[in-house]
XYZ file of C-alpha atoms in Angstrom:
611
model
C 0.000 0.000 0.000
C 1.623 3.189 -1.193
C -1.033 5.835 -0.598
C -4.212 5.868 1.481
C -6.595 8.802 1.679
C -9.951 9.003 3.389
C -12.410 11.866 2.912
C -15.839 12.211 4.508
C -18.617 14.610 3.592
C -19.485 17.291 6.107
C -22.720 15.577 7.131
C -21.039 12.179 7.461
C -23.338 10.558 4.894
C -20.645 9.805 2.319
C -17.063 8.527 2.595
C -14.568 8.294 -0.256
C -11.524 6.034 0.260
C -8.610 6.202 -2.159
C -6.140 3.323 -1.910
C -3.179 3.171 -4.308
C -0.976 0.081 -4.454
C 2.246 -0.458 -6.387
C 5.684 1.082 -6.700
C 5.937 4.630 -5.419
C 7.554 7.244 -7.710
C 10.446 8.503 -5.570
C 11.723 12.049 -5.202
C 13.647 13.150 -8.299
C 16.088 16.043 -7.816
C 16.318 16.470 -11.609
C 12.649 17.412 -11.825
C 12.541 21.254 -11.726
C 9.321 21.430 -9.696
C 10.559 18.951 -7.069
C 14.001 20.608 -6.914
C 12.340 24.004 -6.385
C 10.184 22.571 -3.580
C 13.244 21.067 -1.901
C 15.000 24.447 -2.045
C 11.923 26.090 -0.500
C 11.865 23.572 2.371
C 15.593 23.979 3.076
C 15.291 27.781 2.967
C 12.513 27.549 5.561
C 14.743 25.371 7.779
C 17.533 27.970 7.477
C 15.147 30.788 8.380
C 13.927 28.868 11.438
C 17.485 28.422 12.721
C 17.935 24.790 11.659
C 20.670 25.298 9.064
C 22.880 22.724 10.799
C 20.311 20.057 9.999
C 19.749 20.930 6.328
C 21.865 18.012 5.034
C 19.952 15.543 7.209
C 16.638 17.019 6.081
C 17.735 16.854 2.431
C 18.716 13.165 2.838
C 15.361 12.484 4.462
C 13.438 14.122 1.608
C 15.502 12.209 -0.947
C 13.992 9.034 0.500
C 10.395 10.204 0.155
C 7.896 10.069 -2.677
C 7.517 12.689 -5.369
C 3.890 13.130 -4.339
C 4.857 13.870 -0.726
C 7.415 16.516 -1.734
C 4.932 18.191 -4.064
C 2.148 18.315 -1.454
C 3.955 19.045 1.833
C 4.378 22.563 3.190
C 7.853 23.620 4.401
C 6.620 23.837 7.990
C 5.035 20.393 7.893
C 8.130 18.902 6.232
C 10.301 20.230 9.071
C 7.997 18.805 11.773
C 7.746 15.484 9.947
C 11.531 15.217 9.746
C 11.779 15.648 13.537
C 9.245 12.872 14.086
C 10.901 10.623 11.522
C 14.194 11.160 13.347
C 12.631 9.867 16.581
C 11.962 6.414 15.119
C 14.695 6.254 12.449
C 16.956 3.238 12.910
C 14.402 1.424 15.085
C 11.113 -0.437 14.857
C 9.489 1.934 17.354
C 6.137 3.677 17.167
C 5.697 7.392 17.936
C 2.174 8.801 18.395
C 1.159 12.461 18.811
C -2.072 14.459 18.702
C -2.223 18.128 17.768
C -4.903 20.692 16.931
C -5.967 21.064 13.299
C -6.748 24.289 11.433
C -10.385 23.248 11.613
C -10.704 23.633 15.379
C -13.330 20.893 15.594
C -10.796 18.302 14.409
C -7.602 16.849 15.839
C -4.636 15.569 13.852
C -3.289 12.201 15.058
C 0.121 11.342 13.603
C 1.626 7.853 13.910
C 5.240 7.219 12.870
C 6.123 3.520 12.843
C 9.229 1.695 11.681
C 9.124 -1.325 9.360
C 5.447 -2.168 9.493
C 3.222 -3.491 6.722
C 1.439 -0.251 5.784
C -1.804 -1.861 4.622
C -2.221 -3.977 7.736
C -1.263 -1.181 10.110
C -3.638 1.243 8.375
C -6.448 -1.297 8.768
C -5.659 -1.883 12.438
C -5.471 1.837 13.232
C -8.755 2.578 11.440
C -10.410 -0.369 13.217
C -9.174 0.804 16.610
C -10.463 4.333 16.023
C -13.840 2.843 15.143
C -13.886 0.653 18.249
C -13.126 3.680 20.420
C -15.824 5.826 18.804
C -13.375 8.147 17.028
C -14.691 9.456 13.693
C -12.084 9.603 10.904
C -12.755 12.582 8.612
C -9.561 12.398 6.547
C -6.543 10.107 6.552
C -3.206 9.965 4.748
C -0.316 7.520 4.475
C 3.279 8.300 3.520
C 6.286 5.965 3.498
C 9.891 7.178 3.960
C 13.091 5.246 3.281
C 15.300 4.687 6.354
C 18.607 3.496 4.909
C 19.764 0.018 5.899
C 17.115 -0.117 8.643
C 14.255 -0.298 6.126
C 11.480 2.292 6.082
C 9.210 4.428 8.253
C 5.477 4.808 7.665
C 3.616 7.960 8.652
C -0.140 7.708 9.117
C -2.051 10.951 9.603
C -5.684 10.924 10.745
C -7.900 13.994 11.051
C -10.511 12.912 13.564
C -13.406 13.858 15.811
C -13.489 12.628 19.419
C -16.476 10.441 20.438
C -18.307 13.475 21.801
C -17.911 15.260 18.465
C -15.092 17.739 19.072
C -11.279 17.715 19.193
C -9.343 15.239 21.358
C -8.016 16.676 24.611
C -4.294 15.731 24.743
C -4.419 15.754 28.569
C -7.452 13.493 28.859
C -7.399 9.946 30.176
C -9.155 8.956 26.936
C -6.218 10.145 24.825
C -3.599 8.594 27.111
C -5.370 5.250 26.815
C -5.841 5.576 23.039
C -2.214 6.620 22.568
C -1.017 3.503 24.415
C -3.239 1.286 22.291
C -2.085 2.893 19.032
C 1.520 2.379 20.145
C 0.834 -1.341 20.599
C -0.779 -1.973 17.190
C 2.296 -3.024 15.215
C 3.338 -5.654 17.745
C -0.106 -6.825 18.891
C -0.872 -10.474 18.143
C -3.745 -11.252 15.809
C -5.452 -13.225 18.595
C -5.303 -10.240 20.966
C -6.560 -7.850 18.271
C -9.508 -10.156 17.524
C -10.262 -10.632 21.233
C -10.359 -6.866 21.716
C -12.750 -6.583 18.779
C -15.177 -8.970 20.501
C -14.568 -7.859 24.105
C -13.887 -4.144 23.862
C -14.296 -3.668 27.604
C -10.951 -5.442 28.056
C -8.906 -2.768 26.319
C -6.065 -3.608 23.940
C -3.411 -4.180 26.613
C -5.546 -6.480 28.767
C -6.490 -8.466 25.658
C -2.772 -8.812 24.929
C -2.063 -9.959 28.495
C -4.892 -12.524 28.354
C -3.470 -14.124 25.207
C 0.083 -14.084 26.576
C -0.969 -15.748 29.838
C -2.960 -18.300 27.814
C 0.164 -19.138 25.773
C 2.214 -19.521 28.947
C -0.524 -21.655 30.526
C -0.416 -23.932 27.488
C 3.298 -24.516 28.161
C 2.571 -25.367 31.812
C -0.348 -27.739 31.172
C 0.285 -29.375 27.789
C 2.256 -32.214 29.382
C -0.856 -33.211 31.357
C -2.949 -33.564 28.190
C -1.792 -32.543 24.740
C -5.399 -32.364 23.522
C -7.218 -30.803 26.482
C -4.563 -28.114 26.801
C -3.610 -27.575 23.168
C -2.722 -23.942 22.565
C -5.832 -23.188 20.503
C -8.099 -24.735 23.148
C -6.418 -22.860 26.005
C -6.718 -19.563 24.104
C -10.369 -20.311 23.301
C -11.111 -21.028 26.975
C -9.470 -17.762 28.014
C -11.504 -15.869 25.383
C -14.761 -17.631 26.297
C -14.298 -16.625 29.931
C -13.180 -13.101 29.044
C -14.676 -11.594 32.188
C -12.524 -13.789 34.455
C -9.408 -13.854 32.270
C -9.698 -10.075 31.896
C -9.850 -9.753 35.690
C -6.666 -11.844 35.919
C -4.995 -9.622 33.299
C -6.002 -6.490 35.197
C -4.638 -8.023 38.418
C -1.382 -8.736 36.566
C -1.091 -5.104 35.465
C -1.981 -3.736 38.901
C 0.584 -5.993 40.578
C 3.275 -4.318 38.457
C 1.852 -0.789 38.266
C 4.893 1.541 38.167
C 3.467 4.081 40.664
C 1.134 2.062 42.881
C 1.913 -1.669 42.634
C -0.104 -4.078 44.753
C 1.812 -5.339 47.768
C 1.858 -9.091 48.394
C -0.920 -8.968 50.984
C -3.264 -7.012 48.693
C -2.389 -9.214 45.733
C -3.098 -12.442 47.612
C -6.413 -11.076 48.887
C -7.453 -10.208 45.320
C -6.193 -13.576 44.037
C -8.356 -15.421 46.567
C -11.382 -13.492 45.330
C -10.597 -14.441 41.727
C -10.173 -18.100 42.682
C -13.507 -18.020 44.445
C -15.155 -16.562 41.335
C -13.612 -19.299 39.188
C -14.854 -22.042 41.507
C -18.373 -20.578 41.666
C -18.920 -19.700 38.004
C -16.874 -22.159 35.911
C -18.167 -25.714 35.645
C -15.775 -27.426 33.218
C -12.675 -28.894 34.856
C -10.355 -27.958 31.988
C -11.555 -24.342 32.023
C -11.029 -24.084 35.796
C -7.554 -25.546 35.375
C -6.682 -23.030 32.636
C -7.906 -20.011 34.583
C -6.268 -21.027 37.875
C -2.985 -21.657 36.036
C -3.212 -18.211 34.437
C -3.561 -16.789 37.952
C -0.613 -18.900 39.119
C 1.447 -17.470 36.244
C 0.735 -13.972 37.561
C 1.894 -15.055 41.027
C 5.113 -16.524 39.582
C 5.999 -13.445 37.519
C 8.858 -11.480 39.066
C 9.313 -8.735 36.481
C 7.475 -7.625 33.328
C 7.569 -4.895 30.696
C 3.767 -4.625 30.465
C 3.760 -0.911 31.355
C 6.411 0.121 28.809
C 4.593 1.897 25.990
C 7.141 1.216 23.230
C 7.768 -2.442 23.971
C 7.886 -4.861 21.056
C 6.273 -7.816 22.850
C 5.257 -8.925 26.335
C 8.195 -10.148 28.441
C 7.971 -11.937 31.799
C 10.809 -12.911 34.126
C 9.414 -16.022 35.796
C 10.059 -17.973 38.952
C 11.261 -21.281 37.407
C 9.004 -23.167 39.813
C 6.022 -22.410 37.540
C 7.368 -24.705 34.802
C 9.009 -27.346 37.032
C 8.467 -30.930 35.859
C 9.236 -34.224 37.628
C 11.701 -35.323 34.940
C 13.763 -32.150 35.250
C 16.839 -33.135 37.236
C 18.076 -29.585 37.792
C 16.166 -26.403 38.557
C 16.965 -23.486 36.230
C 18.385 -20.317 37.742
C 16.171 -18.036 35.665
C 13.476 -18.252 33.003
C 12.196 -15.505 30.683
C 9.008 -15.957 28.644
C 8.327 -13.697 25.665
C 5.094 -13.531 23.693
C 4.456 -11.395 20.651
C 3.057 -11.140 17.174
C 3.741 -14.457 15.500
C 6.006 -15.954 18.165
C 6.438 -17.486 21.606
C 9.847 -18.023 23.144
C 11.877 -18.725 26.264
C 15.308 -17.849 27.540
C 16.559 -20.189 30.249
C 19.837 -20.303 32.148
C 21.263 -22.538 34.859
C 23.611 -20.046 36.509
C 23.511 -16.339 37.167
C 26.321 -15.840 34.627
C 25.618 -18.131 31.684
C 25.915 -18.119 27.912
C 24.075 -19.917 25.145
C 22.775 -19.409 21.643
C 19.526 -17.836 20.475
C 17.651 -20.150 18.097
C 14.645 -19.324 15.911
C 12.518 -22.309 14.923
C 10.459 -21.585 11.818
C 7.925 -24.338 11.005
C 6.630 -24.649 7.452
C 2.937 -25.257 8.184
C 0.259 -25.199 10.897
C 0.797 -28.810 11.971
C 4.513 -28.340 12.478
C 3.879 -24.985 14.168
C 1.614 -26.696 16.711
C 4.191 -29.438 17.274
C 7.109 -27.029 17.762
C 5.049 -24.746 19.998
C 4.036 -27.679 22.195
C 7.630 -28.615 22.891
C 9.406 -25.259 22.968
C 9.963 -25.212 26.743
C 11.226 -28.805 26.774
C 13.586 -27.910 23.938
C 14.981 -24.812 25.612
C 15.421 -26.712 28.888
C 17.237 -29.616 27.199
C 19.510 -27.370 25.141
C 20.396 -25.155 28.107
C 21.108 -28.193 30.269
C 23.370 -29.644 27.563
C 25.220 -26.313 27.477
C 25.475 -26.428 31.268
C 27.131 -29.840 31.087
C 29.483 -28.668 28.315
C 30.461 -25.643 30.410
C 31.229 -27.673 33.546
C 34.882 -26.566 33.663
C 34.444 -22.858 32.917
C 32.920 -20.031 34.972
C 29.958 -19.468 32.650
C 26.932 -21.712 33.061
C 24.667 -22.984 30.321
C 21.825 -21.006 28.759
C 19.640 -21.051 25.672
C 17.012 -18.993 23.933
C 14.460 -20.681 21.660
C 11.745 -18.826 19.740
C 9.029 -20.504 17.662
C 8.095 -18.251 14.762
C 4.878 -18.633 12.735
C 5.488 -19.596 9.076
C 4.184 -16.319 7.629
C 6.035 -14.013 10.028
C 9.354 -12.245 9.402
C 12.203 -13.893 11.324
C 13.916 -10.512 11.550
C 10.901 -8.936 13.224
C 10.685 -11.834 15.689
C 14.394 -11.627 16.554
C 14.062 -7.892 17.190
C 11.001 -8.356 19.393
C 12.584 -11.170 21.422
C 15.909 -9.404 22.004
C 14.274 -6.087 22.813
C 11.907 -7.777 25.277
C 14.878 -9.239 27.134
C 16.500 -5.798 27.204
C 13.323 -4.326 28.701
C 13.894 -6.478 31.777
C 17.683 -6.184 32.184
C 18.683 -2.617 31.251
C 19.415 -0.375 34.260
C 16.230 1.183 35.696
C 17.467 4.719 35.042
C 17.523 3.977 31.289
C 13.832 3.057 31.194
C 11.091 5.597 30.451
C 8.764 3.844 32.934
C 9.744 2.171 36.184
C 9.589 -1.621 36.177
C 8.460 -3.158 39.458
C 11.116 -5.680 40.443
C 9.997 -8.620 42.573
C 13.256 -10.467 41.910
C 15.294 -7.939 43.876
C 18.558 -7.905 41.917
C 19.857 -6.929 38.469
C 20.521 -9.601 35.852
C 23.037 -9.914 33.041
C 22.364 -12.029 29.964
C 24.761 -13.196 27.269
C 23.444 -14.437 23.925
C 25.084 -16.154 20.988
C 23.834 -16.992 17.485
C 22.156 -20.273 16.633
C 19.716 -21.417 13.945
C 18.256 -18.679 11.707
C 20.302 -15.889 13.314
C 22.165 -13.836 10.692
C 25.064 -11.359 10.997
C 22.518 -8.578 10.392
C 20.508 -9.773 13.382
C 23.640 -9.816 15.533
C 24.561 -6.265 14.563
C 21.020 -5.031 15.204
C 20.858 -6.679 18.642
C 24.160 -5.129 19.762
C 23.201 -1.720 18.363
C 19.814 -1.921 20.070
C 21.449 -2.812 23.402
C 23.724 0.204 23.008
C 20.783 2.487 22.160
C 18.862 1.167 25.163
C 21.711 1.963 27.574
C 22.655 -1.624 28.396
C 26.131 -1.273 29.976
C 27.516 -4.492 28.428
C 26.074 -3.911 24.960
C 28.963 -5.458 23.008
C 28.846 -8.591 25.178
C 25.057 -8.992 24.935
C 25.511 -10.910 21.655
C 28.610 -12.809 20.569
C 29.915 -13.592 17.054
C 29.754 -10.015 15.844
C 31.067 -9.633 12.287
C 34.648 -8.417 12.326
C 35.257 -9.559 15.901
C 36.492 -12.884 17.247
C 36.453 -16.184 15.376
C 33.631 -17.097 13.003
C 32.562 -20.562 14.163
C 30.945 -21.471 10.868
C 33.924 -20.450 8.739
C 36.449 -22.323 10.876
C 34.234 -25.202 12.042
C 35.283 -24.646 15.654
C 32.561 -26.744 17.273
C 32.737 -29.519 14.682
C 36.499 -29.932 15.032
C 35.956 -30.626 18.727
C 33.067 -32.997 18.038
C 35.287 -35.013 15.688
C 37.976 -35.420 18.350
C 35.385 -36.912 20.708
C 33.986 -39.072 17.906
C 37.411 -40.472 17.123
C 38.046 -41.321 20.780
C 34.583 -42.892 21.170
C 35.031 -45.101 18.103
C 38.398 -46.355 19.307
C 36.899 -47.052 22.759
C 34.456 -49.537 21.179
C 37.105 -51.185 19.034
C 36.774 -49.316 15.725
C 39.844 -47.713 14.159
C 38.288 -44.978 11.986
C 41.535 -44.641 10.005
C 41.158 -48.154 8.621
C 37.612 -49.370 9.364
C 34.211 -48.103 8.209
C 31.695 -46.683 10.686
C 28.215 -45.160 10.484
C 26.979 -41.733 11.538
C 23.587 -40.023 11.773
C 23.123 -36.292 12.333
C 20.322 -34.046 13.545
C 21.195 -30.761 11.881
C 21.407 -29.907 8.215
C 24.255 -29.359 5.756
C 23.468 -25.624 5.772
C 24.114 -25.381 9.526
C 27.306 -24.580 11.428
C 27.903 -27.831 13.326
C 26.434 -30.438 10.947
C 27.690 -28.720 7.776
C 31.256 -28.469 9.021
C 31.069 -31.976 10.497
C 30.264 -33.383 7.061
C 33.304 -31.602 5.609
C 35.585 -32.805 8.427
C 34.352 -36.409 8.268
C 35.115 -36.461 4.546
C 38.500 -34.812 5.104
C 39.590 -37.151 7.912
C 37.969 -40.485 7.022
C 36.722 -40.302 3.433
C 34.196 -42.957 2.427
C 34.853 -44.910 5.647
C 32.422 -42.464 7.303
C 29.007 -43.682 6.125
C 26.344 -41.011 6.719
C 23.208 -43.117 7.152
C 20.764 -40.373 8.193
C 20.433 -36.591 8.348
C 17.405 -34.631 9.625
C 16.937 -30.873 9.734
C 14.099 -28.387 9.601
C 13.433 -29.136 5.933
C 13.129 -32.937 6.171
C 15.302 -36.051 6.351
C 17.501 -38.219 4.115
C 18.347 -41.844 4.939
C 20.439 -44.569 3.328
C 21.808 -47.636 5.179
C 24.604 -47.814 2.579
C 25.564 -44.195 3.209
C 24.488 -40.936 1.578
C 26.603 -39.705 -1.319
C 29.490 -37.593 0.036
C 29.847 -35.359 -2.997
C 26.161 -34.486 -2.973
C 26.326 -33.682 0.761
C 29.370 -31.468 0.217
C 27.510 -29.674 -2.591
C 24.745 -28.843 -0.116
C 27.290 -27.653 2.470
C 29.009 -25.337 -0.001
C 25.678 -23.973 -1.203
C 24.291 -23.562 2.348
C 21.346 -25.734 1.297
C 19.176 -27.898 3.597
C 18.853 -31.654 3.327
C 15.548 -31.317 1.412
C 17.639 -30.102 -1.565
C 19.460 -33.466 -1.789
C 19.304 -34.713 -5.389
C 17.085 -37.811 -5.356
C 19.069 -39.116 -8.316
C 22.119 -39.442 -6.021
C 20.283 -41.718 -3.542
C 21.260 -45.397 -3.386
C 18.773 -48.232 -4.014
C 17.747 -48.197 -0.338
C 17.859 -44.447 0.070
C 14.885 -42.270 1.072
C 14.419 -38.501 0.963
C 11.435 -37.090 2.903
C 10.690 -33.384 2.639
C 8.700 -31.744 5.406
C 5.982 -30.980 2.836
C 5.569 -34.661 1.916
C 2.564 -36.496 3.456
C 4.726 -38.354 5.991
C 7.629 -35.909 5.946
C 7.165 -34.490 9.451
C 6.898 -37.953 11.010
C 9.955 -39.333 9.176
C 12.003 -36.241 10.050
C 11.001 -36.271 13.726
C 11.689 -39.998 14.195
C 14.897 -40.355 12.148
C 17.171 -40.134 15.178
C 15.348 -43.050 16.848
C 14.689 -45.243 13.807
C 17.934 -45.185 11.876
C 20.630 -47.509 13.222
């Protein structure tokens, strides 16, 4: 969506919407009319005492559309540049209201980084309608923002519900401003819930859906069907009065100015429990709602009151997710919920390091499967890291995020990392106080894992620096241009091969002269498995028979060994196992892509089936 304009007749009986899609003609300095308009805008900036910023303003205008330059007044261009500057380089949202020339109207301006303009425009218009705000005119402009992407500016000329301008000091505007600030990052489930249960408010609807997702993680082990994520969310929505009360209790417990003390919280919690017991008949619904309340009790810190947050982040007491089979209690657990993702960060010591992994399923069935097991996965991976780190000061940690198939991985990585920063940056760097029921600061160290790119790493470190995190450079390891690139040098895989060699000899196999078989979970496009394939070929040649490989794209199996040259082709091309050439399979070989009818099952069972 390149341009959106809304015009209403004076009596409100007719509305004309103009929506233009397609490539936007950009500003052209060679066009005499546009060049003259640019000179006029810069002359105005000089006259207003902003000559020092003229180059920045000129660069900003060079990234706008020809239509915007032709239509904008010099004064409005200057103000717009200031607002653009506030969100440039980020994915933030900036919302202001100001009087319009027509004194009955107010102008609401929303600047938002890297959003889908069409979807955001729809959400904003829907929210205004839900709140009784009458849109008289509306405009959309999109500005380039260098390597960070783009910034959208949505301008609405509106009437307040009572028919006049919006009072910027009113509680109504403060509430509406918060809700508009949340729109980009709000989950679809929360947006739909608010549409049906408007009394909840946008933020409480968001909290309800987040607590439902967390409750699913707590209960799914008891019954995968009864407490499937969709069913838990549906129960929370069906009992919106009670779940909304729990969400409001959550917010009041962490109110930055007047948080509930423990005595007041427990008294309110008892009242909620009593309401659940009296009014909810179904056992599974009672279990869901009481677990949502328990999640509030086990939350030690949250960013729910930060207006510009990217998702909802909770620092949890690990006891909430304790399971009988867990042999060691984590030191700390963070849960993050946002648009298109759920994720955890877990560590076993105060000072611990581990990679951040994004799991991106390819369809709804795999999404449900990966979501069901995300906490078990993050626990197992962090515990493995803890065991690996037994002889060094740092403990083991891991972050795992499950990302919906149609959602941008980059947006999810930004939301997850920024949510963690919300809860660990020094309090003086935060615009709103975060109530801390943990009682001590925390330091987190991340590293890259699956689906994390160098661009993500650079953004995370830059964001930590912008947010005032004192150890910004250490927040994420493997920064380009610093240290040793594990994937280039195969650092982890070289160590794995040393252990493999020793293990083979311990069971009576000399890998230098005898054949042996190997199976791998991890694809040829990954760091560890890809380099391991290269090293196995380098050290042992055809004596290393690769009988099975499974990764996110599928699985390949052959009891006689998969073709080395084809595997090395995939490694060099950074291609997953699903790209294995079927023509290079042996007579007993099988290739199962995740999209095949039995692909998910074959991929998920390869490590147990293949000998």
